[in-house]
């Protein structure tokens, strides 16, 4: 190639390179490629995927710092499901727990952004290659715009001039009341502790209240109807309020008088109850035999359960056992008579006086003759009275039928 041709090619080469750069400038990004001197981009690092809600102006090739020491590099940033997915390369020599927290920060007010790594509390496991960190373990420090906006709000009538007034009024309010204020704070602390201990029950009560309000909402038409229907009743109660008050007052007076009557007659009432006890006890003893006696009360001498079978057609059925012995007849018909009328022969001569009882004195000894052991002329002591005869049992007419 001749020298003029080389000169023309040498002058055209910058133009061709410039045209190529201009034509492909939109596709060339300096942060899309790994830059020399970056940390953990080789075999000395491992990859993790971190999800952020927002990353502000974070770009690839940004540094990852832990305690102001570079431990990694941001390799790639993508968007998935409204979240920023940041792929990071971290040094294998720096061990990080699985509960590590990543936050987007800014070095200075106008400086570049970076990812800050912090370990909250005790370590939990170890971070491995390919792990995915969720949004709950990420955050963002205040940006420059937020800091400048807060400062501008504070300086431009944002309440800075009122701080002195607030502190002065607070000092006036707490003057000579410091012990009371401390006690109030302690009580408030105790109250908050009790509320915190019972927060489960409070939440359950709120949920139950929510269910109640939901039920009332579903039944609001029925509740409105009930309120409309109860209005006439309330109006009637309002009209009769004076009489109701008078009735209640009279009832109270009656109760007071009843209390006085009961207190005055307490002794007699208790005595009557004590007297009623034996009657109830005997009635309880006769409770088993009383129903059996009632079976014969109206249909004597036949039991009531046999009256329906007494007459079958044109004939009557009777099954009876008759006890016609004299002793049975006497006990049945005359057993309830007084002893004076039963002293004689109850069959032949029931009214005859009783025979003299001489069994207590010998027949050959006169009544006025003293006994051998008695002295002459001294009357003998009177003979002991005979023991009273036991009262006869009441007669039972059912002995004729052999039922007693």
Coordinates of C-alpha atoms in Angstrom, one line a residue:
X1 CA 0.0 0.0 0.0
X2 CA 1.3 3.4 -0.9
X3 CA 2.0 6.2 1.6
X4 CA -1.0 8.4 0.5
X5 CA -3.4 5.5 0.9
X6 CA -2.1 4.8 4.4
X7 CA -2.5 8.5 5.3
X8 CA -6.1 8.5 4.1
X9 CA -6.9 5.3 6.1
X10 CA -5.2 6.7 9.1
X11 CA -7.4 9.8 8.9
X12 CA -10.6 7.8 8.3
X13 CA -10.2 5.4 11.2
X14 CA -11.2 7.8 14.0
X15 CA -14.3 8.7 12.1
X16 CA -15.2 5.0 11.7
X17 CA -14.7 4.3 15.3
X18 CA -16.7 7.3 16.3
X19 CA -19.5 6.3 14.0
X20 CA -19.5 2.8 15.5
X21 CA -19.6 4.2 19.1
X22 CA -22.5 6.6 18.2
X23 CA -24.5 3.9 16.5
X24 CA -24.1 1.4 19.4
X25 CA -24.0 3.8 22.3
X26 CA -27.4 2.8 23.7
X27 CA -26.2 -0.8 24.1
X28 CA -22.9 0.0 25.9
X29 CA -23.2 0.5 29.7
X30 CA -20.0 0.7 31.8
X31 CA -21.7 -1.1 34.8
X32 CA -22.8 -4.1 32.7
X33 CA -19.3 -5.4 32.7
X34 CA -17.0 -6.4 35.5
X35 CA -14.4 -3.7 36.2
X36 CA -10.9 -4.4 37.3
X37 CA -10.1 -4.3 41.0
X38 CA -13.7 -5.4 42.1
X39 CA -14.0 -7.7 45.2
X40 CA -15.3 -11.3 45.1
X41 CA -15.9 -11.4 41.4
X42 CA -13.7 -14.4 40.9
X43 CA -13.3 -17.8 42.5
X44 CA -12.8 -16.1 45.9
X45 CA -16.6 -15.2 46.1
X46 CA -20.0 -16.8 46.1
X47 CA -23.4 -15.5 44.9
X48 CA -26.5 -14.6 46.9
X49 CA -29.8 -13.1 45.8
X50 CA -31.3 -10.3 47.8
X51 CA -34.8 -8.8 47.4
X52 CA -35.5 -5.1 48.1
X53 CA -38.6 -3.0 48.2
X54 CA -36.6 -0.1 46.8
X55 CA -33.0 0.4 45.9
X56 CA -33.0 4.2 45.2
X57 CA -30.1 4.8 42.8
X58 CA -28.1 1.6 43.4
X59 CA -26.3 0.4 40.3
X60 CA -24.3 -2.7 39.4
X61 CA -20.6 -2.8 40.5
X62 CA -21.6 -1.0 43.7
X63 CA -19.7 -2.1 46.8
X64 CA -21.0 -4.2 49.7
X65 CA -19.6 -3.1 53.0
X66 CA -19.6 -4.6 56.5
X67 CA -18.2 -2.4 59.3
X68 CA -16.9 0.0 56.5
X69 CA -14.9 -2.9 55.0
X70 CA -15.6 -4.0 51.4
X71 CA -16.7 -7.6 51.4
X72 CA -18.5 -7.9 48.0
X73 CA -19.8 -6.4 44.8
X74 CA -23.3 -5.9 43.3
X75 CA -23.2 -8.1 40.2
X76 CA -26.7 -7.6 38.7
X77 CA -30.0 -5.8 39.4
X78 CA -33.4 -7.1 38.0
X79 CA -37.1 -6.5 38.7
X80 CA -39.4 -9.4 39.7
X81 CA -43.0 -9.0 40.9
X82 CA -42.6 -5.4 41.9
X83 CA -39.4 -6.2 43.9
X84 CA -35.8 -5.3 43.1
X85 CA -33.7 -8.5 42.9
X86 CA -30.0 -7.7 43.5
X87 CA -27.4 -10.4 42.8
X88 CA -24.3 -10.0 45.0
X89 CA -20.9 -11.6 45.0
X90 CA -19.5 -12.0 48.6
X91 CA -16.1 -13.1 49.8
X92 CA -15.9 -16.7 51.0
X93 CA -13.4 -15.6 53.6
X94 CA -16.1 -13.5 55.4
X95 CA -18.6 -15.7 57.2
X96 CA -22.1 -14.3 57.4
X97 CA -25.1 -15.8 59.3
X98 CA -28.3 -16.6 57.6
X99 CA -30.2 -13.8 59.5
X100 CA -27.9 -11.1 58.1
X101 CA -29.6 -7.8 57.1
X102 CA -28.8 -5.9 53.9
X103 CA -29.6 -2.1 53.6
X104 CA -29.0 0.4 50.8
X105 CA -27.0 3.3 52.1
X106 CA -25.2 6.4 50.8
X107 CA -21.6 7.3 51.5
X108 CA -22.0 11.1 51.5
X109 CA -24.8 13.5 50.7
X110 CA -23.7 13.5 47.1
X111 CA -21.8 10.2 47.1
X112 CA -22.5 6.9 45.5
X113 CA -24.8 4.3 47.1
X114 CA -23.7 1.0 48.5
X115 CA -25.1 -2.1 50.3
X116 CA -24.5 -2.2 54.1
X117 CA -24.4 -5.6 55.9
X118 CA -25.3 -5.9 59.5
X119 CA -25.9 -8.8 61.9
X120 CA -28.8 -8.3 64.4
X121 CA -28.4 -10.2 67.6
X122 CA -27.2 -13.8 67.7
X123 CA -26.1 -15.6 64.6
X124 CA -28.5 -18.1 63.1
X125 CA -26.9 -20.6 60.7
X126 CA -24.5 -19.6 57.9
X127 CA -25.1 -17.9 54.5
X128 CA -24.4 -20.2 51.6
X129 CA -23.9 -19.9 47.9
X130 CA -27.2 -19.5 46.1
X131 CA -29.3 -18.4 49.2
X132 CA -32.2 -16.1 48.6
X133 CA -32.7 -13.2 51.2
X134 CA -36.3 -12.0 51.4
X135 CA -37.6 -8.5 51.7
X136 CA -38.1 -8.9 55.5
X137 CA -34.2 -8.9 55.8
X138 CA -33.6 -5.8 53.8
X139 CA -34.0 -2.1 54.2
X140 CA -33.0 1.4 53.0
X141 CA -31.3 4.2 54.8
X142 CA -32.7 7.8 54.4
X143 CA -31.7 9.3 51.1
X144 CA -30.2 12.7 50.5
X145 CA -33.5 14.1 49.2
X146 CA -35.3 12.9 52.4
X147 CA -32.7 14.4 54.7
X148 CA -32.7 17.8 52.8
X149 CA -36.5 17.8 52.8
X150 CA -36.7 17.2 56.6
X151 CA -34.1 19.9 57.2
X152 CA -36.0 22.3 55.0
X153 CA -39.3 21.6 56.8
X154 CA -37.7 22.1 60.2
X155 CA -36.1 25.4 59.2
X156 CA -39.0 26.8 57.3
X157 CA -41.6 27.2 60.1
X158 CA -41.5 23.5 60.8
X159 CA -41.9 23.9 64.5
X160 CA -38.3 24.7 65.5
X161 CA -39.4 28.0 67.0
X162 CA -42.0 26.3 69.1
X163 CA -39.6 23.9 70.9
X164 CA -38.7 26.6 73.5
X165 CA -42.4 27.2 74.2
X166 CA -43.1 23.5 74.5
X167 CA -40.2 22.9 76.9
X168 CA -41.2 25.9 79.0
X169 CA -44.8 24.8 79.3
X170 CA -43.6 21.2 80.1
X171 CA -41.3 22.5 82.8
X172 CA -44.1 24.6 84.3
X173 CA -46.5 21.7 84.3
X174 CA -44.0 19.4 86.0
X175 CA -42.8 21.9 88.6
X176 CA -43.4 20.5 92.1
X177 CA -45.0 17.4 90.5
X178 CA -42.0 15.3 89.8
X179 CA -42.8 12.5 92.3
X180 CA -46.4 12.4 91.0
X181 CA -45.2 12.3 87.4
X182 CA -42.8 9.4 88.2
X183 CA -45.6 7.5 89.9
X184 CA -47.8 8.1 86.9
X185 CA -45.2 6.8 84.6
X186 CA -44.7 3.7 86.7
X187 CA -48.4 3.1 86.8
X188 CA -48.6 3.6 83.1
X189 CA -45.8 1.1 82.7
X190 CA -47.6 -1.4 84.9
X191 CA -50.8 -0.8 82.9
X192 CA -49.0 -1.4 79.6
X193 CA -47.4 -4.6 81.0
X194 CA -50.8 -5.9 82.0
X195 CA -52.2 -5.0 78.6
X196 CA -49.3 -6.7 76.9
X197 CA -49.7 -9.8 79.0
X198 CA -53.4 -10.0 78.2
X199 CA -53.1 -9.0 74.5
X200 CA -54.3 -12.4 73.4
X201 CA -57.5 -12.0 75.4
X202 CA -57.9 -8.5 74.1
X203 CA -57.5 -9.6 70.5
X204 CA -60.0 -12.4 71.2
X205 CA -62.5 -10.0 72.7
X206 CA -62.1 -7.7 69.7
X207 CA -62.6 -10.6 67.3
X208 CA -65.8 -11.6 69.3
X209 CA -67.0 -8.0 69.2
X210 CA -66.4 -8.0 65.4
X211 CA -68.4 -11.2 65.1
X212 CA -71.2 -9.6 67.2
X213 CA -71.3 -6.5 65.1
X214 CA -71.3 -8.6 61.9
X215 CA -74.3 -10.5 63.3
X216 CA -76.1 -7.3 64.3
X217 CA -75.4 -6.0 60.8
X218 CA -77.0 -9.1 59.3
X219 CA -80.1 -8.7 61.6
X220 CA -80.4 -5.0 61.4
X221 CA -83.8 -5.2 59.6
X222 CA -85.1 -7.5 62.4
X223 CA -83.7 -5.2 65.1
X224 CA -85.3 -2.1 63.4
X225 CA -88.6 -4.0 63.3
X226 CA -88.3 -5.0 67.0
X227 CA -87.6 -1.4 67.9
X228 CA -90.6 -0.1 66.0
X229 CA -92.8 -2.7 67.6
X230 CA -91.6 -2.1 71.1
X231 CA -92.2 1.7 70.9
X232 CA -96.0 1.3 71.8
X233 CA -95.0 -0.8 74.8
X234 CA -92.5 1.8 76.0
X235 CA -95.1 4.5 75.6
X236 CA -97.6 2.5 77.7
X237 CA -94.9 2.1 80.4
X238 CA -94.3 5.8 80.3
X239 CA -98.0 6.5 80.8
X240 CA -98.2 4.0 83.7
X241 CA -95.0 5.0 85.3
X242 CA -96.6 6.7 88.3
X243 CA -98.8 3.6 89.0
X244 CA -95.8 1.3 88.6
X245 CA -93.8 3.4 91.0
X246 CA -96.7 3.4 93.5
X247 CA -97.0 -0.4 93.1
X248 CA -93.4 -1.0 93.7
X249 CA -93.4 1.3 96.7
X250 CA -96.4 -0.5 98.2
X251 CA -94.8 -3.8 97.5
X252 CA -91.7 -2.6 99.4
X253 CA -93.9 -1.6 102.4
X254 CA -95.7 -5.0 102.3
X255 CA -92.3 -6.7 102.3
X256 CA -91.2 -4.8 105.4
X257 CA -94.5 -5.7 107.2
X258 CA -94.1 -9.3 106.2
X259 CA -90.6 -9.3 107.6
X260 CA -91.9 -7.9 110.9
X261 CA -94.7 -10.5 111.0
X262 CA -92.4 -13.4 110.3
X263 CA -89.9 -12.2 112.9
X264 CA -92.8 -11.9 115.5
X265 CA -94.2 -15.3 114.7
X266 CA -90.9 -17.1 114.2
X267 CA -91.1 -19.1 117.5
X268 CA -94.7 -20.2 116.9
X269 CA -93.9 -21.1 113.2
X270 CA -90.9 -23.2 114.3
X271 CA -93.0 -25.0 116.9
X272 CA -95.7 -25.8 114.4
X273 CA -93.1 -27.1 112.0
X274 CA -91.6 -29.3 114.8
X275 CA -95.1 -30.6 115.6
X276 CA -95.8 -31.3 111.9
X277 CA -92.6 -33.5 111.8
X278 CA -94.1 -36.6 113.5
X279 CA -97.2 -36.4 111.4
X280 CA -95.2 -36.4 108.2
X281 CA -93.0 -39.2 109.5
X282 CA -96.0 -41.4 110.3
X283 CA -97.5 -40.5 106.9
X284 CA -94.3 -41.6 105.3
X285 CA -94.4 -44.9 107.1
X286 CA -98.0 -45.4 105.9
X287 CA -97.2 -44.4 102.4
X288 CA -96.8 -47.9 101.3
X289 CA -100.0 -49.3 102.9
X290 CA -102.2 -46.2 102.1
X291 CA -102.6 -47.0 98.4
X292 CA -103.5 -50.6 99.1
X293 CA -106.2 -49.3 101.6
X294 CA -107.6 -46.9 99.0
X295 CA -108.2 -49.8 96.7
X296 CA -110.9 -51.0 99.2
X297 CA -112.1 -47.6 100.4
X298 CA -115.0 -47.2 98.0
X299 CA -115.6 -50.8 96.9
X300 CA -115.3 -52.6 100.2
X301 CA -115.2 -55.6 100.6
X302 CA -113.9 -56.0 97.0
X303 CA -110.7 -54.5 95.7
X304 CA -111.2 -51.8 93.1
X305 CA -109.2 -53.7 90.5
X306 CA -111.7 -56.6 90.6
X307 CA -114.9 -54.5 90.3
X308 CA -114.8 -54.6 86.5
X309 CA -114.7 -58.4 86.6
X310 CA -117.5 -58.8 89.2
X311 CA -120.3 -59.2 86.6
X312 CA -119.8 -61.1 83.4
X313 CA -123.0 -61.1 81.4
X314 CA -125.9 -62.4 83.4
X315 CA -123.9 -63.8 86.3
X316 CA -121.6 -62.4 89.0
X317 CA -118.2 -63.8 90.1
X318 CA -117.3 -63.8 93.7
X319 CA -114.2 -65.4 95.3
X320 CA -114.1 -64.9 99.0
X321 CA -112.6 -66.5 102.1
X322 CA -115.0 -66.2 105.1
X323 CA -113.5 -66.6 108.6
X324 CA -116.5 -67.4 110.8
X325 CA -114.7 -68.4 113.9
X326 CA -115.9 -66.7 117.1
X327 CA -112.6 -65.2 117.9
X328 CA -112.3 -63.7 114.5
X329 CA -115.8 -62.4 114.6
X330 CA -115.2 -60.9 118.0
X331 CA -111.9 -59.3 117.0
X332 CA -113.5 -58.0 113.8
X333 CA -116.7 -56.5 115.0
X334 CA -116.0 -55.8 118.7
X335 CA -112.3 -55.2 118.7
X336 CA -112.7 -51.4 118.6
X337 CA -115.2 -51.2 121.6
X338 CA -114.2 -49.9 124.9
X339 CA -112.7 -52.3 127.5
X340 CA -115.7 -51.9 129.8
X341 CA -118.0 -53.3 127.2
X342 CA -115.7 -56.2 126.4
X343 CA -115.3 -57.3 130.0
X344 CA -118.1 -59.9 129.9
X345 CA -118.9 -62.5 127.3
X346 CA -119.0 -60.6 124.1
X347 CA -121.3 -63.1 122.4
X348 CA -123.8 -64.3 125.0
X349 CA -123.9 -61.3 127.4
X350 CA -121.6 -58.5 126.2
X351 CA -123.0 -56.0 128.8
X352 CA -122.5 -58.3 131.9
X353 CA -120.2 -56.9 134.5
X354 CA -116.8 -58.4 134.8
X355 CA -116.3 -61.3 137.2
X356 CA -114.3 -60.7 140.4
X357 CA -110.7 -61.6 140.2
X358 CA -109.7 -63.6 143.3
X359 CA -106.5 -65.1 142.0
X360 CA -104.4 -62.6 144.0
X361 CA -105.8 -63.9 147.5
X362 CA -106.1 -67.5 148.8
X363 CA -109.7 -68.8 149.1
X364 CA -109.4 -70.1 152.7
X365 CA -108.0 -66.8 154.1
X366 CA -110.6 -64.2 155.1
X367 CA -110.0 -60.7 153.9
X368 CA -109.8 -59.3 157.4
X369 CA -107.6 -62.1 158.8
X370 CA -104.0 -61.1 159.1
X371 CA -101.4 -63.2 157.5
X372 CA -99.0 -65.5 159.5
X373 CA -96.2 -63.0 159.4
X374 CA -98.4 -60.1 160.6
X375 CA -98.9 -59.2 164.2
X376 CA -102.3 -59.5 165.8
X377 CA -104.5 -56.4 165.7
X378 CA -102.4 -54.8 163.0
X379 CA -104.3 -54.4 159.7
X380 CA -102.6 -55.9 156.7
X381 CA -101.3 -53.6 154.0
X382 CA -103.6 -53.3 151.0
X383 CA -103.0 -55.7 148.1
X384 CA -101.1 -54.3 145.1
X385 CA -103.4 -53.2 142.3
X386 CA -103.5 -55.5 139.3
X387 CA -101.6 -54.3 136.3
X388 CA -103.8 -52.6 133.7
X389 CA -104.8 -54.8 130.8
X390 CA -103.3 -53.8 127.5
X391 CA -105.6 -51.8 125.2
X392 CA -107.1 -54.0 122.6
X393 CA -106.1 -53.3 119.0
X394 CA -108.7 -51.7 116.8
X395 CA -111.0 -54.1 115.0
X396 CA -110.4 -55.0 111.3
X397 CA -113.5 -55.9 109.3
X398 CA -111.3 -57.4 106.6
X399 CA -110.5 -60.3 109.0
X400 CA -113.8 -61.8 107.7
X401 CA -112.1 -62.2 104.3
X402 CA -108.7 -63.2 105.8
X403 CA -107.0 -60.0 104.8
X404 CA -105.8 -58.9 108.3

